[in-house]
Structure formats: structure tokens, C-alpha cells
Amino acid sequence: MSGSRFVPRMNELVAFEAAARHSNFTSAAVELRLTQGAVSRAIAEMEGRLGISLFQRVRQRVTLTEVGRHYFSDVRGLLEQLRAATRRAMAVEPGGENLNLAVLPTFATQWLVHHLPDFAARFPRVTVNLSTRIRPFSFDEEPFDAAIHHGRPIWPGAVTRHLMDESMLPMSSPAYKAIKALRRPADLANATLIHQETRPNAWAQWHEQAGLLTDMAFRGPTYDQFAMVAAAAAAGMGVALLPHFLVEQQLKERKLVQLFDLPLRTESAYYVALPETGARSIANDFADWAASLLQPQKGSRP
């Protein structure tokens, strides 16, 4: 299998992917602006090169064989990666460069995008592309230059640079605070506690730190992102433990208020993960820039 004689040509892969999606050669030809005969020949040549049948042909309809179904799944993913890579390349200004970042969704929407104008001013020739990833991945297999990571400084095949420790404070809407008369920590016994899915013990830890019983600390709804937790608290659904830096705008607009100056500092932190080898200069520049904005807040309000 060494060499390239078994590797299909690009026109064959494109024809195969379109025909598999439509289950019809004619529809694939219309989409690709080719003749039906051209699509049929491309697929026949690919089948001959591979020595396998990808389609079962029944009158005017074609269906994928078992091996064809598996191959279609792989080819579709590869073509989409190629399209995405092409779009990223075309988006770069002449003489510029791309910075492809994997980001945590709430970190990106509530903090990063609001500060990107500053990054753009410092690095005007850089186009920043953001994609959501919530778990560590292999930099060898994903087209990213860096990633935002929350947790411990552990990422296989990568090095991590500390951005900030995590500290969360109890917050609610002003109306909810007034209605529930939340003047001291013990008053939370009358409140609904909103939980974040990846920090299931946060409220229990906060109660213990505040000298309160923890038997009621697990009640209340759970959401899987801080953005949802913050939105629910701002809507008057209850009280949430939130990192200050993720809700700066809601605090400025008085959609949220801090209830007590009793932060819960967890063992987790935010990091920039970089490939262990071959990290690009602009990725290191991004890590320096993000740390310069976040680290001054370390130890107080993150």
C-alpha cells in the first residue's frame, strides 16, 4: 500500500461523496455541475483502483455497500476538514497569518471575544479563528495552534501556561436578592441554588467554607455551561457561584449582583495549552497577551 497508486484522485472523492449523500448519480452531477456520465466514470475508476464495490446499483437508484458506508463517513470528514482549511487560508490577509484557537464556550463568549479588539490592535496581521472544544485533544490530529484549558495543568502532548486560578462568588439578580432577603450566608437556606455541571461539589464546598451545613447544598437545577448558569441567575431563577471575570458585563449592567464577599477558590485553574513541539510564535504571543490581562486579577476577583 506504499506509494500513491491506491489513493483516489480528488475528483473521484468529490464525486463519491456527493453521490453517496444523494444516493443518486444524476443529483450528484447536478450539484457538481458535471454530466451523469462523468460522475459514474469517476466512481467506477475509483472502485477499480481500490478493488472494492462502493455502491449497489439498482435501476435509477444507488445504495452504499457496507464498506461504502464506512468509507463515506471517513471521506466526508476529510473533505470537510479540507474545506475548512481552505476557508481559513482564504481568510488570511496578504502577508498575514492565522491563529487557530480551541476555546471553552463561556470563556470565549463572555471574556475572550470582548478583549479580541485589543489583541487585533497589537497584532493587526493576525486572523483569529475560534472553535469550541471542551476536552483535551491531540494537537497532531486537530488543526489548532493553542487551546484554552480549565482544570489541572495536564494535557498529553502539550505544555500548559497558567492564566489564572479559579475563584467563584455567590451572585443573583438584584430582584431575587430583595425578594429572598439575602443579607447573610445563612439566608441561602431559603434560596434556590444553581449548579454548574462540571463543578458539582462547588456549593457544598462553599457552604463548608462559610461555616454552614452542607446537607441542602446539592439542591437546585444544574446546567452544563457557565453562560447558562449566569443567564439563569440573571433571570431570577436563583443564586449561582460564578467567576467574576465571566460576568463582568452583567455586573456592570446590574443584571447580577454579588451577594457576599466569600469567594470559593478551587483547585482548578485556567491555562493556555500549546503543542509540546513546534508551537508557533504567534501562539506564544497569544498566551503572553491573555496572561497579561488575567493574571493581575489572580488571588482577588478572577
PDB file of C-alpha atoms in Angstrom, residues 26-240:
ATOM      1  CA  THR A  26     -27.705  12.337 -11.510  1.00  0.00           C
ATOM      2  CA  SER A  27     -28.368  14.502  -8.448  1.00  0.00           C
ATOM      3  CA  ALA A  28     -24.648  14.438  -7.641  1.00  0.00           C
ATOM      4  CA  ALA A  29     -23.880  15.547 -11.201  1.00  0.00           C
ATOM      5  CA  VAL A  30     -26.298  18.471 -10.928  1.00  0.00           C
ATOM      6  CA  GLU A  31     -24.688  19.610  -7.672  1.00  0.00           C
ATOM      7  CA  LEU A  32     -21.164  19.321  -9.085  1.00  0.00           C
ATOM      8  CA  ARG A  33     -22.125  20.773 -12.479  1.00  0.00           C
ATOM      9  CA  LEU A  34     -20.934  17.662 -14.279  1.00  0.00           C
ATOM     10  CA  THR A  35     -22.605  15.125 -16.507  1.00  0.00           C
ATOM     11  CA  GLN A  36     -24.043  11.976 -15.015  1.00  0.00           C
ATOM     12  CA  GLY A  37     -21.563  10.042 -17.115  1.00  0.00           C
ATOM     13  CA  ALA A  38     -18.611  11.953 -15.628  1.00  0.00           C
ATOM     14  CA  VAL A  39     -19.727  11.135 -12.091  1.00  0.00           C
ATOM     15  CA  SER A  40     -20.286   7.484 -12.961  1.00  0.00           C
ATOM     16  CA  ARG A  41     -16.847   7.193 -14.613  1.00  0.00           C
ATOM     17  CA  ALA A  42     -15.073   8.852 -11.666  1.00  0.00           C
ATOM     18  CA  ILE A  43     -16.633   6.416  -9.217  1.00  0.00           C
ATOM     19  CA  ALA A  44     -16.001   3.406 -11.466  1.00  0.00           C
ATOM     20  CA  GLU A  45     -12.332   4.388 -11.782  1.00  0.00           C
ATOM     21  CA  MET A  46     -12.043   4.755  -8.012  1.00  0.00           C
ATOM     22  CA  GLU A  47     -13.681   1.358  -7.416  1.00  0.00           C
ATOM     23  CA  GLY A  48     -11.316  -0.206  -9.918  1.00  0.00           C
ATOM     24  CA  ARG A  49      -8.264   1.358  -8.258  1.00  0.00           C
ATOM     25  CA  LEU A  50      -9.372   0.243  -4.787  1.00  0.00           C
ATOM     26  CA  GLY A  51     -10.624  -3.159  -5.910  1.00  0.00           C
ATOM     27  CA  ILE A  52     -13.898  -2.789  -3.990  1.00  0.00           C
ATOM     28  CA  SER A  53     -17.544  -2.034  -4.751  1.00  0.00           C
ATOM     29  CA  LEU A  54     -18.779   1.145  -3.066  1.00  0.00           C
ATOM     30  CA  PHE A  55     -22.317   1.147  -4.463  1.00  0.00           C
ATOM     31  CA  GLN A  56     -25.032  -1.337  -5.288  1.00  0.00           C
ATOM     32  CA  ARG A  57     -26.774  -0.196  -8.463  1.00  0.00           C
ATOM     33  CA  VAL A  58     -30.484  -0.903  -8.738  1.00  0.00           C
ATOM     34  CA  ARG A  59     -32.142   0.767 -11.746  1.00  0.00           C
ATOM     35  CA  GLN A  60     -32.018   4.548 -11.222  1.00  0.00           C
ATOM     36  CA  ARG A  61     -31.020   4.337  -7.585  1.00  0.00           C
ATOM     37  CA  VAL A  62     -27.717   3.530  -5.911  1.00  0.00           C
ATOM     38  CA  THR A  63     -27.114   2.484  -2.327  1.00  0.00           C
ATOM     39  CA  LEU A  64     -23.857   2.206  -0.468  1.00  0.00           C
ATOM     40  CA  THR A  65     -22.375  -1.186   0.266  1.00  0.00           C
ATOM     41  CA  GLU A  66     -21.266  -1.925   3.815  1.00  0.00           C
ATOM     42  CA  VAL A  67     -17.687  -0.934   3.055  1.00  0.00           C
ATOM     43  CA  GLY A  68     -19.002   2.052   1.110  1.00  0.00           C
ATOM     44  CA  ARG A  69     -20.868   3.324   4.188  1.00  0.00           C
ATOM     45  CA  HIS A  70     -17.734   3.246   6.316  1.00  0.00           C
ATOM     46  CA  TYR A  71     -15.659   4.817   3.559  1.00  0.00           C
ATOM     47  CA  PHE A  72     -18.243   7.560   3.040  1.00  0.00           C
ATOM     48  CA  SER A  73     -18.068   8.513   6.730  1.00  0.00           C
ATOM     49  CA  ASP A  74     -14.285   8.877   6.539  1.00  0.00           C
ATOM     50  CA  VAL A  75     -14.256  10.681   3.189  1.00  0.00           C
ATOM     51  CA  ARG A  76     -16.966  13.125   4.259  1.00  0.00           C
ATOM     52  CA  GLY A  77     -14.946  14.070   7.345  1.00  0.00           C
ATOM     53  CA  LEU A  78     -11.733  14.501   5.351  1.00  0.00           C
ATOM     54  CA  LEU A  79     -13.397  16.672   2.723  1.00  0.00           C
ATOM     55  CA  GLU A  80     -14.963  18.878   5.391  1.00  0.00           C
ATOM     56  CA  GLN A  81     -11.561  19.306   7.032  1.00  0.00           C
ATOM     57  CA  LEU A  82     -10.141  20.275   3.636  1.00  0.00           C
ATOM     58  CA  ARG A  83     -12.946  22.783   3.043  1.00  0.00           C
ATOM     59  CA  ALA A  84     -12.448  24.307   6.495  1.00  0.00           C
ATOM     60  CA  ALA A  85      -8.688  24.525   5.974  1.00  0.00           C
ATOM     61  CA  THR A  86      -9.252  26.206   2.616  1.00  0.00           C
ATOM     62  CA  ARG A  87     -11.644  28.728   4.138  1.00  0.00           C
ATOM     63  CA  ARG A  88      -9.108  29.534   6.849  1.00  0.00           C
ATOM     64  CA  ALA A  89      -6.357  30.007   4.278  1.00  0.00           C
ATOM     65  CA  MET A  90      -8.526  32.297   2.143  1.00  0.00           C
ATOM     66  CA  ALA A  91      -9.446  34.400   5.190  1.00  0.00           C
ATOM     67  CA  VAL A  92      -5.870  35.495   5.832  1.00  0.00           C
ATOM     68  CA  GLU A  93      -4.889  38.953   4.669  1.00  0.00           C
ATOM     69  CA  PRO A  94      -1.943  39.093   2.235  1.00  0.00           C
ATOM     70  CA  GLY A  95       1.190  38.926   4.345  1.00  0.00           C
ATOM     71  CA  GLY A  96      -0.814  37.902   7.416  1.00  0.00           C
ATOM     72  CA  GLU A  97      -1.285  34.664   9.326  1.00  0.00           C
ATOM     73  CA  ASN A  98      -3.962  32.601  11.030  1.00  0.00           C
ATOM     74  CA  LEU A  99      -4.190  31.809  14.726  1.00  0.00           C
ATOM     75  CA  ASN A 100      -6.486  28.832  15.263  1.00  0.00           C
ATOM     76  CA  LEU A 101      -7.711  28.538  18.843  1.00  0.00           C
ATOM     77  CA  ALA A 102      -9.733  25.843  20.589  1.00  0.00           C
ATOM     78  CA  VAL A 103     -11.773  27.565  23.279  1.00  0.00           C
ATOM     79  CA  LEU A 104     -14.151  26.837  26.121  1.00  0.00           C
ATOM     80  CA  PRO A 105     -17.561  28.205  25.093  1.00  0.00           C
ATOM     81  CA  THR A 106     -18.297  30.528  28.022  1.00  0.00           C
ATOM     82  CA  PHE A 107     -14.689  31.703  28.277  1.00  0.00           C
ATOM     83  CA  ALA A 108     -14.862  32.664  24.607  1.00  0.00           C
ATOM     84  CA  THR A 109     -18.258  34.364  24.556  1.00  0.00           C
ATOM     85  CA  GLN A 110     -18.063  36.093  27.927  1.00  0.00           C
ATOM     86  CA  TRP A 111     -14.416  37.141  28.026  1.00  0.00           C
ATOM     87  CA  LEU A 112     -12.243  36.421  25.013  1.00  0.00           C
ATOM     88  CA  VAL A 113     -14.342  37.983  22.247  1.00  0.00           C
ATOM     89  CA  HIS A 114     -14.721  41.172  24.285  1.00  0.00           C
ATOM     90  CA  HIS A 115     -10.927  41.516  24.508  1.00  0.00           C
ATOM     91  CA  LEU A 116     -10.025  40.421  20.973  1.00  0.00           C
ATOM     92  CA  PRO A 117     -10.113  44.042  19.678  1.00  0.00           C
ATOM     93  CA  ASP A 118      -7.121  44.700  21.930  1.00  0.00           C
ATOM     94  CA  PHE A 119      -5.326  41.644  20.538  1.00  0.00           C
ATOM     95  CA  ALA A 120      -6.155  42.757  16.985  1.00  0.00           C
ATOM     96  CA  ALA A 121      -4.704  46.191  17.684  1.00  0.00           C
ATOM     97  CA  ARG A 122      -1.462  44.627  18.904  1.00  0.00           C
ATOM     98  CA  PHE A 123      -1.296  42.021  16.130  1.00  0.00           C
ATOM     99  CA  PRO A 124      -3.128  43.561  13.154  1.00  0.00           C
ATOM    100  CA  ARG A 125      -1.900  40.985  10.612  1.00  0.00           C
ATOM    101  CA  VAL A 126      -3.306  38.020  12.545  1.00  0.00           C
ATOM    102  CA  THR A 127      -6.706  36.477  11.814  1.00  0.00           C
ATOM    103  CA  VAL A 128      -8.041  34.671  14.903  1.00  0.00           C
ATOM    104  CA  ASN A 129     -10.299  31.665  14.336  1.00  0.00           C
ATOM    105  CA  LEU A 130     -12.231  30.165  17.267  1.00  0.00           C
ATOM    106  CA  SER A 131     -13.689  26.688  17.609  1.00  0.00           C
ATOM    107  CA  THR A 132     -15.235  25.096  20.683  1.00  0.00           C
ATOM    108  CA  ARG A 133     -13.524  22.172  22.379  1.00  0.00           C
ATOM    109  CA  ILE A 134     -14.292  21.201  25.967  1.00  0.00           C
ATOM    110  CA  ARG A 135     -11.850  18.303  26.373  1.00  0.00           C
ATOM    111  CA  PRO A 136      -8.134  17.847  25.647  1.00  0.00           C
ATOM    112  CA  PHE A 137      -7.310  16.632  22.148  1.00  0.00           C
ATOM    113  CA  SER A 138      -4.191  15.788  20.160  1.00  0.00           C
ATOM    114  CA  PHE A 139      -2.548  18.778  18.521  1.00  0.00           C
ATOM    115  CA  ASP A 140      -1.184  16.310  15.960  1.00  0.00           C
ATOM    116  CA  GLU A 141      -4.724  15.441  14.872  1.00  0.00           C
ATOM    117  CA  GLU A 142      -6.563  18.774  15.229  1.00  0.00           C
ATOM    118  CA  PRO A 143      -5.614  21.963  13.315  1.00  0.00           C
ATOM    119  CA  PHE A 144      -5.138  24.203  16.361  1.00  0.00           C
ATOM    120  CA  ASP A 145      -2.237  26.371  17.446  1.00  0.00           C
ATOM    121  CA  ALA A 146      -3.358  26.666  21.077  1.00  0.00           C
ATOM    122  CA  ALA A 147      -6.272  25.854  23.355  1.00  0.00           C
ATOM    123  CA  ILE A 148      -7.916  27.279  26.459  1.00  0.00           C
ATOM    124  CA  HIS A 149      -7.957  24.627  29.163  1.00  0.00           C
ATOM    125  CA  HIS A 150      -9.670  24.503  32.558  1.00  0.00           C
ATOM    126  CA  GLY A 151      -8.691  22.074  35.282  1.00  0.00           C
ATOM    127  CA  ARG A 152      -5.243  20.779  36.188  1.00  0.00           C
ATOM    128  CA  PRO A 153      -2.109  21.580  34.150  1.00  0.00           C
ATOM    129  CA  ILE A 154      -2.270  18.220  32.388  1.00  0.00           C
ATOM    130  CA  TRP A 155      -2.603  17.855  28.609  1.00  0.00           C
ATOM    131  CA  PRO A 156      -0.923  14.905  26.822  1.00  0.00           C
ATOM    132  CA  GLY A 157       1.443  16.081  24.104  1.00  0.00           C
ATOM    133  CA  ALA A 158       1.195  19.701  25.189  1.00  0.00           C
ATOM    134  CA  VAL A 159       2.638  22.202  27.628  1.00  0.00           C
ATOM    135  CA  THR A 160       0.357  24.433  29.686  1.00  0.00           C
ATOM    136  CA  ARG A 161       0.840  28.060  30.648  1.00  0.00           C
ATOM    137  CA  HIS A 162      -1.052  29.340  33.657  1.00  0.00           C
ATOM    138  CA  LEU A 163      -3.563  32.126  33.040  1.00  0.00           C
ATOM    139  CA  MET A 164      -5.424  32.436  36.332  1.00  0.00           C
ATOM    140  CA  ASP A 165      -6.711  30.497  39.301  1.00  0.00           C
ATOM    141  CA  GLU A 166     -10.427  29.912  39.596  1.00  0.00           C
ATOM    142  CA  SER A 167     -12.414  31.796  42.208  1.00  0.00           C
ATOM    143  CA  MET A 168     -16.215  31.908  42.322  1.00  0.00           C
ATOM    144  CA  LEU A 169     -18.592  34.206  44.190  1.00  0.00           C
ATOM    145  CA  PRO A 170     -22.323  33.851  45.043  1.00  0.00           C
ATOM    146  CA  MET A 171     -24.434  36.048  42.743  1.00  0.00           C
ATOM    147  CA  SER A 172     -28.078  36.623  41.892  1.00  0.00           C
ATOM    148  CA  SER A 173     -30.268  39.197  40.247  1.00  0.00           C
ATOM    149  CA  PRO A 174     -30.981  42.310  42.358  1.00  0.00           C
ATOM    150  CA  ALA A 175     -34.678  41.432  42.406  1.00  0.00           C
ATOM    151  CA  TYR A 176     -34.041  37.888  43.630  1.00  0.00           C
ATOM    152  CA  LYS A 177     -31.756  39.194  46.362  1.00  0.00           C
ATOM    153  CA  ALA A 178     -34.500  41.564  47.565  1.00  0.00           C
ATOM    154  CA  ILE A 179     -37.335  39.040  47.352  1.00  0.00           C
ATOM    155  CA  LYS A 180     -35.401  36.378  49.275  1.00  0.00           C
ATOM    156  CA  ALA A 181     -33.851  38.928  51.686  1.00  0.00           C
ATOM    157  CA  LEU A 182     -30.361  37.552  51.132  1.00  0.00           C
ATOM    158  CA  ARG A 183     -28.343  39.563  53.645  1.00  0.00           C
ATOM    159  CA  ARG A 184     -26.072  36.894  55.129  1.00  0.00           C
ATOM    160  CA  PRO A 185     -24.869  33.434  54.030  1.00  0.00           C
ATOM    161  CA  ALA A 186     -27.372  31.609  56.252  1.00  0.00           C
ATOM    162  CA  ASP A 187     -30.205  33.213  54.254  1.00  0.00           C
ATOM    163  CA  LEU A 188     -29.345  30.917  51.334  1.00  0.00           C
ATOM    164  CA  ALA A 189     -31.387  28.264  53.124  1.00  0.00           C
ATOM    165  CA  ASN A 190     -34.395  29.987  51.544  1.00  0.00           C
ATOM    166  CA  ALA A 191     -32.836  30.298  48.074  1.00  0.00           C
ATOM    167  CA  THR A 192     -32.627  28.047  45.028  1.00  0.00           C
ATOM    168  CA  LEU A 193     -29.027  27.115  44.282  1.00  0.00           C
ATOM    169  CA  ILE A 194     -27.999  26.903  40.622  1.00  0.00           C
ATOM    170  CA  HIS A 195     -25.258  24.379  39.864  1.00  0.00           C
ATOM    171  CA  GLN A 196     -22.655  24.078  37.123  1.00  0.00           C
ATOM    172  CA  GLU A 197     -22.305  20.524  35.832  1.00  0.00           C
ATOM    173  CA  THR A 198     -18.511  20.357  35.906  1.00  0.00           C
ATOM    174  CA  ARG A 199     -18.356  21.770  39.453  1.00  0.00           C
ATOM    175  CA  PRO A 200     -20.918  19.527  41.192  1.00  0.00           C
ATOM    176  CA  ASN A 201     -19.432  19.997  44.665  1.00  0.00           C
ATOM    177  CA  ALA A 202     -18.876  23.749  44.469  1.00  0.00           C
ATOM    178  CA  TRP A 203     -21.877  24.769  46.558  1.00  0.00           C
ATOM    179  CA  ALA A 204     -21.110  22.139  49.198  1.00  0.00           C
ATOM    180  CA  GLN A 205     -17.528  23.408  49.419  1.00  0.00           C
ATOM    181  CA  TRP A 206     -18.725  26.988  49.663  1.00  0.00           C
ATOM    182  CA  HIS A 207     -21.190  26.084  52.453  1.00  0.00           C
ATOM    183  CA  GLU A 208     -18.456  24.306  54.385  1.00  0.00           C
ATOM    184  CA  GLN A 209     -16.114  27.262  53.944  1.00  0.00           C
ATOM    185  CA  ALA A 210     -18.853  29.637  55.127  1.00  0.00           C
ATOM    186  CA  GLY A 211     -19.496  27.519  58.224  1.00  0.00           C
ATOM    187  CA  LEU A 212     -22.906  26.304  57.037  1.00  0.00           C
ATOM    188  CA  LEU A 213     -24.406  22.832  56.940  1.00  0.00           C
ATOM    189  CA  THR A 214     -23.924  21.147  53.559  1.00  0.00           C
ATOM    190  CA  ASP A 215     -26.987  18.894  53.603  1.00  0.00           C
ATOM    191  CA  MET A 216     -29.001  21.380  51.493  1.00  0.00           C
ATOM    192  CA  ALA A 217     -26.115  22.388  49.214  1.00  0.00           C
ATOM    193  CA  PHE A 218     -26.911  19.962  46.391  1.00  0.00           C
ATOM    194  CA  ARG A 219     -30.482  21.044  45.746  1.00  0.00           C
ATOM    195  CA  GLY A 220     -31.453  23.066  42.710  1.00  0.00           C
ATOM    196  CA  PRO A 221     -31.111  22.843  38.906  1.00  0.00           C
ATOM    197  CA  THR A 222     -27.906  22.021  37.046  1.00  0.00           C
ATOM    198  CA  TYR A 223     -26.624  23.489  33.763  1.00  0.00           C
ATOM    199  CA  ASP A 224     -23.620  22.389  31.746  1.00  0.00           C
ATOM    200  CA  GLN A 225     -22.146  25.815  30.929  1.00  0.00           C
ATOM    201  CA  PHE A 226     -21.410  28.919  32.973  1.00  0.00           C
ATOM    202  CA  ALA A 227     -23.229  31.035  30.378  1.00  0.00           C
ATOM    203  CA  MET A 228     -26.453  29.160  31.174  1.00  0.00           C
ATOM    204  CA  VAL A 229     -25.826  29.393  34.917  1.00  0.00           C
ATOM    205  CA  ALA A 230     -25.243  33.148  34.695  1.00  0.00           C
ATOM    206  CA  ALA A 231     -28.305  33.665  32.484  1.00  0.00           C
ATOM    207  CA  ALA A 232     -30.490  31.690  34.883  1.00  0.00           C
ATOM    208  CA  ALA A 233     -29.251  33.722  37.865  1.00  0.00           C
ATOM    209  CA  ALA A 234     -29.797  36.998  35.986  1.00  0.00           C
ATOM    210  CA  ALA A 235     -33.330  35.850  35.134  1.00  0.00           C
ATOM    211  CA  GLY A 236     -34.144  35.426  38.829  1.00  0.00           C
ATOM    212  CA  MET A 237     -34.007  31.632  38.899  1.00  0.00           C
ATOM    213  CA  GLY A 238     -31.786  31.500  41.971  1.00  0.00           C
ATOM    214  CA  VAL A 239     -28.250  32.027  43.241  1.00  0.00           C
ATOM    215  CA  ALA A 240     -25.147  30.906  41.365  1.00  0.00           C
TER     216      ALA A 240
END
